[in-house]
């Protein structure tokens, strides 16, 4: 790998916020585009760091390539994690860093982090139906669909698809 996965640093918050927002916007994952309320949450990395763990992928020059938010059940950023489980959200990779294994490395780091938690039986996540590239990563890593845990954060929204990985 020509990059490193580690905890984010304050001077990288803005870069990761921009990468995450651009990934969701440019890939068409925000129903209301620039007007989508979720966009603010995607950009607010400082808040995520205060309430969860945020990992980044950085190259040898220190350029942020992507990032992900990791949370345990009961924490503010855990949407579907149940007692003892871990969850990740907001996986995003800069457009010019895609195809280098950055997304998969970030997911692997989350799985490793979950395995470090005593008594954590599984890792879960929610994803949109249109995130096919991400689905391939999850399935290649052993995640399986958990349709009984699909959910809608907003009533009129298409359901988010749930995946889980037994640890």
Coordinates of C-alpha atoms in Angstrom, one line a residue:
X1 CA 0.0 0.0 0.0
X2 CA 1.2 3.5 -0.8
X3 CA -0.9 5.0 2.0
X4 CA -1.4 4.7 5.8
X5 CA -4.6 4.3 7.8
X6 CA -4.7 6.2 11.1
X7 CA -6.8 8.4 13.4
X8 CA -7.5 11.7 11.8
X9 CA -5.7 14.9 12.9
X10 CA -7.4 18.3 13.4
X11 CA -5.6 19.9 10.5
X12 CA -7.2 17.2 8.3
X13 CA -10.8 17.7 9.3
X14 CA -11.6 20.2 6.5
X15 CA -10.0 18.0 3.8
X16 CA -12.0 14.9 4.9
X17 CA -15.2 16.9 5.1
X18 CA -14.7 18.1 1.6
X19 CA -13.9 14.5 0.3
X20 CA -16.9 13.0 2.0
X21 CA -19.3 15.8 0.8
X22 CA -17.9 15.6 -2.8
X23 CA -18.2 11.8 -2.8
X24 CA -21.8 11.8 -1.8
X25 CA -22.7 14.8 -4.1
X26 CA -20.8 13.7 -7.2
X27 CA -21.9 10.1 -7.0
X28 CA -25.6 11.2 -6.6
X29 CA -26.2 9.9 -3.1
X30 CA -27.9 13.0 -1.8
X31 CA -31.5 13.2 -2.7
X32 CA -31.6 17.0 -2.5
X33 CA -28.1 17.7 -3.8
X34 CA -26.4 20.9 -2.3
X35 CA -29.6 21.5 -0.4
X36 CA -29.6 18.1 1.4
X37 CA -29.4 18.5 5.2
X38 CA -27.1 15.5 5.4
X39 CA -24.4 17.4 3.6
X40 CA -23.7 19.4 6.7
X41 CA -23.2 16.2 8.7
X42 CA -20.8 14.9 6.1
X43 CA -18.7 18.0 6.3
X44 CA -18.7 18.3 10.1
X45 CA -15.7 16.1 10.8
X46 CA -15.0 17.9 14.1
X47 CA -18.4 16.8 15.4
X48 CA -17.8 13.2 14.3
X49 CA -14.4 13.1 16.1
X50 CA -16.0 14.5 19.3
X51 CA -18.7 11.8 19.2
X52 CA -17.0 8.8 17.5
X53 CA -13.7 7.6 16.0
X54 CA -12.7 8.8 12.6
X55 CA -10.0 7.1 10.5
X56 CA -8.3 8.5 7.5
X57 CA -6.1 7.1 4.7
X58 CA -3.2 9.4 3.9
X59 CA -0.4 9.1 1.3
X60 CA 3.3 9.5 2.0
X61 CA 3.0 13.3 1.5
X62 CA 0.2 13.5 4.1
X63 CA -2.6 14.0 1.6
X64 CA -5.9 12.8 2.8
X65 CA -7.3 10.1 0.4
X66 CA -10.4 9.1 2.3
X67 CA -11.9 8.4 5.6
X68 CA -14.6 6.6 7.7
X69 CA -16.5 7.0 11.0
X70 CA -16.4 4.1 13.5
X71 CA -18.9 3.9 16.3
X72 CA -20.0 1.4 18.9
X73 CA -23.6 0.5 19.8
X74 CA -25.2 3.3 21.8
X75 CA -22.9 6.0 20.6
X76 CA -24.3 9.0 18.7
X77 CA -23.1 7.9 15.3
X78 CA -24.3 4.3 15.5
X79 CA -27.5 4.0 13.6
X80 CA -28.2 0.2 13.6
X81 CA -25.6 -1.3 15.9
X82 CA -27.1 -3.3 18.7
X83 CA -25.7 -4.1 22.1
X84 CA -22.0 -5.0 21.8
X85 CA -21.8 -4.4 18.0
X86 CA -19.7 -1.9 16.1
X87 CA -20.7 0.1 13.0
X88 CA -19.0 2.3 10.4
X89 CA -20.5 5.1 8.4
X90 CA -19.6 7.8 5.9
X91 CA -16.9 5.8 4.1
X92 CA -15.6 8.1 1.4
X93 CA -12.6 8.1 -1.0
X94 CA -11.4 11.0 -3.0
X95 CA -12.2 10.6 -6.7
X96 CA -8.5 10.7 -7.7
X97 CA -7.6 8.0 -5.1
X98 CA -10.2 5.4 -6.1
X99 CA -9.0 2.1 -7.5
X100 CA -6.0 2.0 -5.1
X101 CA -7.7 -0.1 -2.4
X102 CA -8.3 2.9 -0.1
X103 CA -11.9 2.0 0.6
X104 CA -11.2 -1.6 1.4
X105 CA -8.3 -0.7 3.6
X106 CA -10.5 1.7 5.6
X107 CA -13.2 -1.0 6.0
X108 CA -10.5 -3.5 7.1
X109 CA -9.3 -1.0 9.7
X110 CA -12.8 -0.7 11.1
X111 CA -13.1 -4.5 11.2
X112 CA -9.8 -4.8 13.0
X113 CA -10.9 -2.0 15.5
X114 CA -14.1 -3.9 16.2
X115 CA -12.2 -7.1 16.8
X116 CA -10.2 -5.2 19.5
X117 CA -13.4 -4.6 21.4
X118 CA -14.0 -7.3 24.0
X119 CA -17.3 -9.1 23.4
X120 CA -18.0 -7.4 20.1
X121 CA -19.8 -10.1 18.1
X122 CA -20.2 -8.3 14.7
X123 CA -19.7 -5.2 12.6
X124 CA -22.7 -3.7 10.9
X125 CA -23.3 -0.9 8.3
X126 CA -26.0 0.8 6.3
X127 CA -25.6 1.6 2.7
X128 CA -27.7 3.0 -0.1
X129 CA -28.8 0.7 -2.9
X130 CA -26.9 2.7 -5.5
X131 CA -23.5 2.3 -3.8
X132 CA -22.6 -0.8 -5.8
X133 CA -18.9 -0.4 -5.7
X134 CA -19.0 -0.3 -1.9
X135 CA -21.3 -3.3 -1.8
X136 CA -18.7 -5.3 -3.8
X137 CA -16.0 -4.4 -1.2
X138 CA -18.3 -5.4 1.7
X139 CA -19.2 -8.7 0.1
X140 CA -15.6 -9.5 -0.9
X141 CA -14.7 -9.0 2.8
X142 CA -17.4 -11.4 4.0
X143 CA -20.2 -9.0 4.9
X144 CA -23.6 -10.4 4.2
X145 CA -26.9 -8.6 3.6
X146 CA -29.1 -8.3 6.7
X147 CA -32.4 -7.3 5.2
X148 CA -34.3 -7.6 8.5
X149 CA -32.2 -4.5 9.6
X150 CA -32.9 -2.3 6.5
X151 CA -34.3 1.0 7.6
X152 CA -35.4 4.5 6.5
X153 CA -33.9 7.5 8.2
X154 CA -36.6 9.6 6.5
X155 CA -40.0 8.2 5.7
X156 CA -40.1 9.0 2.0
X157 CA -36.5 7.9 1.4
X158 CA -35.6 4.5 -0.2
X159 CA -34.6 2.1 2.6
X160 CA -30.9 1.9 3.6
X161 CA -29.6 -1.6 3.1
X162 CA -28.0 -3.3 6.1
X163 CA -24.9 -5.6 6.0
X164 CA -23.2 -7.4 8.9
X165 CA -20.0 -9.3 9.5
X166 CA -19.6 -11.9 12.2
X167 CA -16.4 -11.3 14.1

